[in-house]
Short mmCIF file of C-alpha atoms in Angstrom, two decimals:
data_model
loop_
_atom_site.label_atom_id
_atom_site.label_comp_id
_atom_site.label_asym_id
_atom_site.label_seq_id
_atom_site.Cartn_x
_atom_site.Cartn_y
_atom_site.Cartn_z
CA UNK A 1 101.40 83.18 93.98
CA UNK A 2 100.07 81.13 91.68
CA UNK A 3 99.73 83.67 88.51
CA UNK A 4 99.39 83.07 84.82
CA UNK A 5 101.93 85.43 83.86
CA UNK A 6 105.61 85.46 83.80
CA UNK A 7 106.77 88.39 85.03
CA UNK A 8 104.28 88.94 87.69
CA UNK A 9 105.83 87.12 90.36
CA UNK A 10 101.81 109.29 102.38
CA UNK A 11 104.85 110.28 101.58
CA UNK A 12 107.64 111.62 102.56
CA UNK A 13 110.22 113.73 101.02
CA UNK A 14 113.90 112.76 100.92
CA UNK A 15 115.54 111.11 103.56
CA UNK A 16 118.85 110.64 105.01
CA UNK A 17 120.67 108.76 108.06
CA UNK A 18 123.36 110.95 109.55
CA UNK A 19 123.90 109.69 112.90
CA UNK A 20 126.85 107.44 113.88
CA UNK A 21 130.10 106.69 111.74
CA UNK A 22 128.81 102.92 111.30
CA UNK A 23 125.27 103.86 110.71
CA UNK A 24 123.96 103.78 106.19
CA UNK A 25 123.06 107.02 104.63
CA UNK A 26 119.51 106.40 102.90
CA UNK A 27 118.82 109.01 99.89
CA UNK A 28 115.39 109.58 98.28
CA UNK A 29 111.70 109.72 98.52
CA UNK A 30 109.42 107.15 99.80
CA UNK A 31 108.43 105.20 96.93
CA UNK A 32 111.21 105.80 94.38
CA UNK A 33 114.57 103.21 94.87
CA UNK A 34 116.43 103.95 97.44
CA UNK A 35 120.40 105.39 96.76
CA UNK A 36 122.08 103.79 99.94
CA UNK A 37 125.81 104.91 101.30
CA UNK A 38 127.37 102.36 103.51
CA UNK A 39 130.43 103.87 106.13
CA UNK A 40 133.94 102.63 106.16
CA UNK A 41 133.25 100.95 109.76
CA UNK A 42 132.39 98.30 111.18
CA UNK A 43 128.81 97.07 111.12
CA UNK A 44 128.28 95.80 113.99
CA UNK A 45 126.76 92.45 114.83
CA UNK A 46 123.31 93.71 116.52
CA UNK A 47 120.29 94.47 114.87
CA UNK A 48 119.46 98.08 114.04
CA UNK A 49 115.89 99.16 113.26
CA UNK A 50 115.87 103.38 112.25
CA UNK A 51 112.78 104.73 110.93
CA UNK A 52 113.82 107.00 108.54
CA UNK A 53 110.36 108.50 107.38
CA UNK A 54 107.02 108.27 109.08
CA UNK A 55 103.98 108.19 106.76
CA UNK A 56 100.22 109.14 106.58
CA UNK A 57 98.51 106.38 106.67
CA UNK A 58 96.77 103.50 108.65
CA UNK A 59 99.73 101.81 110.93
CA UNK A 60 100.56 98.40 109.99
CA UNK A 61 98.97 95.41 112.97
CA UNK A 62 99.59 91.94 114.03
CA UNK A 63 97.69 89.89 112.00
CA UNK A 64 97.67 92.12 108.42
CA UNK A 65 99.23 91.19 105.42
CA UNK A 66 101.63 93.88 104.71
CA UNK A 67 102.88 95.05 101.46
CA UNK A 68 106.49 96.58 101.21
CA UNK A 69 109.09 97.29 98.70
CA UNK A 70 111.74 96.28 99.89
CA UNK A 71 115.86 97.22 98.66
CA UNK A 72 118.55 93.86 99.90
CA UNK A 73 121.99 94.80 99.67
CA UNK A 74 125.21 93.25 101.95
CA UNK A 75 127.26 95.91 104.11
CA UNK A 76 130.67 94.59 101.64
CA UNK A 77 131.17 96.76 99.04
CA UNK A 78 127.80 97.93 98.74
CA UNK A 79 126.43 94.98 96.97
CA UNK A 80 122.50 94.84 95.60
CA UNK A 81 121.48 91.94 96.45
CA UNK A 82 117.60 91.91 96.02
CA UNK A 83 114.82 94.40 95.28
CA UNK A 84 111.02 94.41 94.59
CA UNK A 85 110.88 98.63 93.15
CA UNK A 86 110.87 97.48 89.46
CA UNK A 87 108.83 94.64 89.60
CA UNK A 88 106.51 93.69 91.97
CA UNK A 89 105.62 94.62 95.69
CA UNK A 90 106.89 91.81 98.63
CA UNK A 91 104.00 90.75 100.42
CA UNK A 92 104.40 89.48 104.33
CA UNK A 93 101.47 87.79 106.23
CA UNK A 94 102.64 89.24 110.01
CA UNK A 95 100.19 85.92 111.28
CA UNK A 96 102.97 84.91 113.75
CA UNK A 97 104.75 82.30 110.91
CA UNK A 98 107.82 82.73 108.93
CA UNK A 99 108.39 85.91 109.35
CA UNK A 100 111.67 86.91 111.07
CA UNK A 101 111.45 88.97 114.68
CA UNK A 102 113.34 91.77 112.53
CA UNK A 103 110.99 91.74 110.03
CA UNK A 104 108.33 92.05 112.58
CA UNK A 105 109.87 94.85 114.80
CA UNK A 106 110.61 96.77 111.29
CA UNK A 107 106.88 96.69 109.90
CA UNK A 108 104.42 96.08 112.87
CA UNK A 109 102.68 99.93 114.06
CA UNK A 110 104.46 101.74 111.19
CA UNK A 111 102.04 103.72 109.03
CA UNK A 112 101.65 103.37 105.55
CA UNK A 113 104.11 105.46 103.48
CA UNK A 114 107.01 105.16 106.18
CA UNK A 115 110.51 104.18 104.96
CA UNK A 116 112.24 102.20 107.82
CA UNK A 117 115.86 101.22 107.69
CA UNK A 118 117.18 97.81 109.35
CA UNK A 119 120.73 96.54 109.06
CA UNK A 120 121.10 92.88 110.56
CA UNK A 121 123.31 90.37 110.38
CA UNK A 122 122.04 87.95 107.72
CA UNK A 123 120.83 85.09 109.44
CA UNK A 124 118.43 87.22 111.66
CA UNK A 125 117.14 89.74 107.77
CA UNK A 126 115.75 87.25 105.56
CA UNK A 127 112.57 87.34 105.27
CA UNK A 128 109.63 86.04 103.26
CA UNK A 129 110.57 85.28 99.43
CA UNK A 130 114.07 87.01 100.12
CA UNK A 131 116.46 84.49 98.59
CA UNK A 132 119.06 82.45 100.53
CA UNK A 133 121.73 81.59 98.04
CA UNK A 134 124.78 83.85 98.11
CA UNK A 135 124.37 84.89 101.42
CA UNK A 136 126.73 83.54 104.59
CA UNK A 137 126.00 83.95 108.43
CA UNK A 138 129.48 86.37 107.93
CA UNK A 139 127.38 88.75 106.01
CA UNK A 140 125.82 91.93 106.75
CA UNK A 141 122.81 92.99 105.30
CA UNK A 142 120.84 96.00 105.12
CA UNK A 143 116.82 96.50 103.88
CA UNK A 144 115.17 99.29 103.37
CA UNK A 145 111.52 98.78 103.47
CA UNK A 146 108.89 101.56 101.89
CA UNK A 147 105.47 100.01 103.59
CA UNK A 148 102.73 100.52 101.11
CA UNK A 149 99.80 99.12 103.57
CA UNK A 150 99.19 96.30 105.94
CA UNK A 151 95.48 95.14 105.09
CA UNK A 152 93.17 92.52 106.47
CA UNK A 153 93.55 88.73 104.87
CA UNK A 154 89.98 89.52 104.52
CA UNK A 155 89.83 92.84 102.47
CA UNK A 156 87.41 93.78 99.98
CA UNK A 157 84.90 96.12 98.69
CA UNK A 158 82.90 97.66 101.09
CA UNK A 159 79.87 96.46 100.77
CA UNK A 160 80.36 94.09 97.99
CA UNK A 161 80.63 90.24 97.76
CA UNK A 162 82.89 88.39 96.73
CA UNK A 163 83.60 88.64 92.92
CA UNK A 164 82.10 85.30 90.51
CA UNK A 165 83.99 85.57 87.45
CA UNK A 166 81.16 86.65 84.34
CA UNK A 167 79.87 83.26 82.37
CA UNK A 168 80.02 85.44 78.82
CA UNK A 169 83.79 86.20 79.70
CA UNK A 170 85.99 85.57 76.78
CA UNK A 171 89.69 85.61 75.58
CA UNK A 172 90.04 89.04 73.38
CA UNK A 173 87.24 91.26 75.02
CA UNK A 174 88.44 94.18 76.15
CA UNK A 175 88.33 94.80 79.95
CA UNK A 176 84.58 94.93 81.44
CA UNK A 177 83.67 97.37 84.50
CA UNK A 178 81.28 95.02 87.28
CA UNK A 179 81.72 97.71 89.99
CA UNK A 180 83.01 101.44 89.01
CA UNK A 181 85.04 102.90 91.93
CA UNK A 182 85.13 106.53 93.80
CA UNK A 183 88.57 106.72 94.45
CA UNK A 184 91.40 107.77 93.57
CA UNK A 185 92.34 107.21 89.70
CA UNK A 186 94.82 104.74 88.94
CA UNK A 187 97.91 105.87 86.64
CA UNK A 188 100.17 104.20 84.92
CA UNK A 189 103.17 103.03 86.73
CA UNK A 190 101.23 102.70 90.16
CA UNK A 191 101.19 100.27 92.23
CA UNK A 192 97.95 98.59 92.71
CA UNK A 193 96.69 96.83 95.70
CA UNK A 194 93.98 94.16 94.75
CA UNK A 195 92.38 91.31 95.52
CA UNK A 196 90.74 88.96 92.57
CA UNK A 197 89.80 85.77 90.99
CA UNK A 198 91.56 83.79 87.94
CA UNK A 199 89.72 80.95 86.35
CA UNK A 200 90.48 78.88 83.39
CA UNK A 201 88.56 79.39 79.81
CA UNK A 202 86.73 77.95 78.77
CA UNK A 203 85.76 75.54 81.66
CA UNK A 204 85.29 78.50 84.03
CA UNK A 205 87.44 76.17 86.79
CA UNK A 206 88.80 79.11 89.77
CA UNK A 207 92.70 78.17 89.54
CA UNK A 208 93.75 81.00 92.30
CA UNK A 209 92.19 83.41 94.23
CA UNK A 210 93.68 85.94 96.38
CA UNK A 211 90.90 85.50 99.24
CA UNK A 212 91.36 81.52 99.29
CA UNK A 213 95.51 82.04 99.53
CA UNK A 214 95.43 84.92 102.41
CA UNK A 215 94.75 88.32 101.40
CA UNK A 216 95.87 91.34 98.91
CA UNK A 217 98.71 91.36 96.93
CA UNK A 218 99.85 94.48 95.16
CA UNK A 219 101.25 95.09 91.38
CA UNK A 220 102.65 97.77 89.64
CA UNK A 221 100.80 99.11 86.21
CA UNK A 222 103.60 99.13 84.08
CA UNK A 223 104.51 96.28 80.92
CA UNK A 224 106.23 93.82 81.63
CA UNK A 225 105.29 93.84 85.47
CA UNK A 226 101.44 93.06 84.45
CA UNK A 227 99.58 91.49 82.00
CA UNK A 228 98.44 93.69 78.88
CA UNK A 229 94.80 93.46 79.47
CA UNK A 230 95.40 93.94 83.11
CA UNK A 231 97.44 97.55 82.48
CA UNK A 232 94.78 98.73 79.45
CA UNK A 233 91.85 97.52 81.41
CA UNK A 234 93.07 99.41 85.00
CA UNK A 235 94.64 102.90 83.95
CA UNK A 236 92.03 105.22 84.05
CA UNK A 237 89.36 103.61 86.83
CA UNK A 238 89.18 104.34 90.28
CA UNK A 239 89.94 102.94 93.43
CA UNK A 240 86.80 101.02 94.40
CA UNK A 241 86.71 99.25 91.18
CA UNK A 242 85.76 95.94 89.91
CA UNK A 243 86.70 95.21 86.92
CA UNK A 244 86.33 91.32 84.73
CA UNK A 245 89.69 90.80 81.92
CA UNK A 246 91.13 88.09 79.89
CA UNK A 247 94.30 86.82 79.89
CA UNK A 248 95.63 85.28 77.01
CA UNK A 249 99.76 84.55 76.90
CA UNK A 250 101.64 82.80 74.28
CA UNK A 251 101.86 79.30 74.53
CA UNK A 252 99.70 79.22 78.08
CA UNK A 253 95.98 78.52 78.27
CA UNK A 254 93.43 81.70 78.27
CA UNK A 255 92.73 83.30 82.01
CA UNK A 256 90.00 85.01 83.14
CA UNK A 257 90.51 87.13 86.09
CA UNK A 258 87.70 89.51 88.26
CA UNK A 259 90.08 92.11 90.20
CA UNK A 260 89.04 94.23 92.83
CA UNK A 261 91.49 97.38 93.38
CA UNK A 262 91.12 97.97 96.99
CA UNK A 263 94.07 101.11 96.76
CA UNK A 264 96.70 102.68 95.04
CA UNK A 265 100.22 104.59 95.60
CA UNK A 266 100.43 106.85 92.79
CA UNK A 267 104.01 107.07 91.57
CA UNK A 268 106.45 109.54 93.38
#
């Protein structure tokens, strides 16, 4: 996904998995970075999937764009390998391409708000956007998924046409509300599920569009994870809103965005 910002790259109580001598124990609430304890036994060579907690949202389905926070670590030494909890949630397109079977089994049919544990040999556990450097076939990976939701690739604001960047939008202008939302209030630090269109300025040429690329994306509304203009414009609005915002980044051409907010998950 191309975005004009360097860093852009329901609920359950604390849970654990005590069963068996070779099963990791996962502690923490859905939406918070999990604390994982690895047992001293051998991990085994067969992928294992355990539902740690079941959310109350819509179950994901084949064909969905699934948005999830993901924590990946090596079994050996309980060594952290990758985590999205402090950055941007992962996007997994369950359309039959480029997604390993272990991830499909972990994610399809799970209600939004669920936490799922996957323990698997590395060759079968490296999902989309998980780096493949530094991992050998001998490694076993422990993967924790917090499923934010599954969304159709063409998800949009109900009853609304596709967004168009206003021709009079310019850098320096505060966020402009094009459509008021009526859903939950968007809080600073929350996850937002959005579709958006981005245009260059002053040419007003569309340079990026989640609608064209195949589906919604998730972002964390905090400093450093989204442009400051996004944070200012979206915080305090309601789900269902459409907001136009101009983003100026030092050393880069300004970009103009129209953002449709489909959902929000507030911080724990």
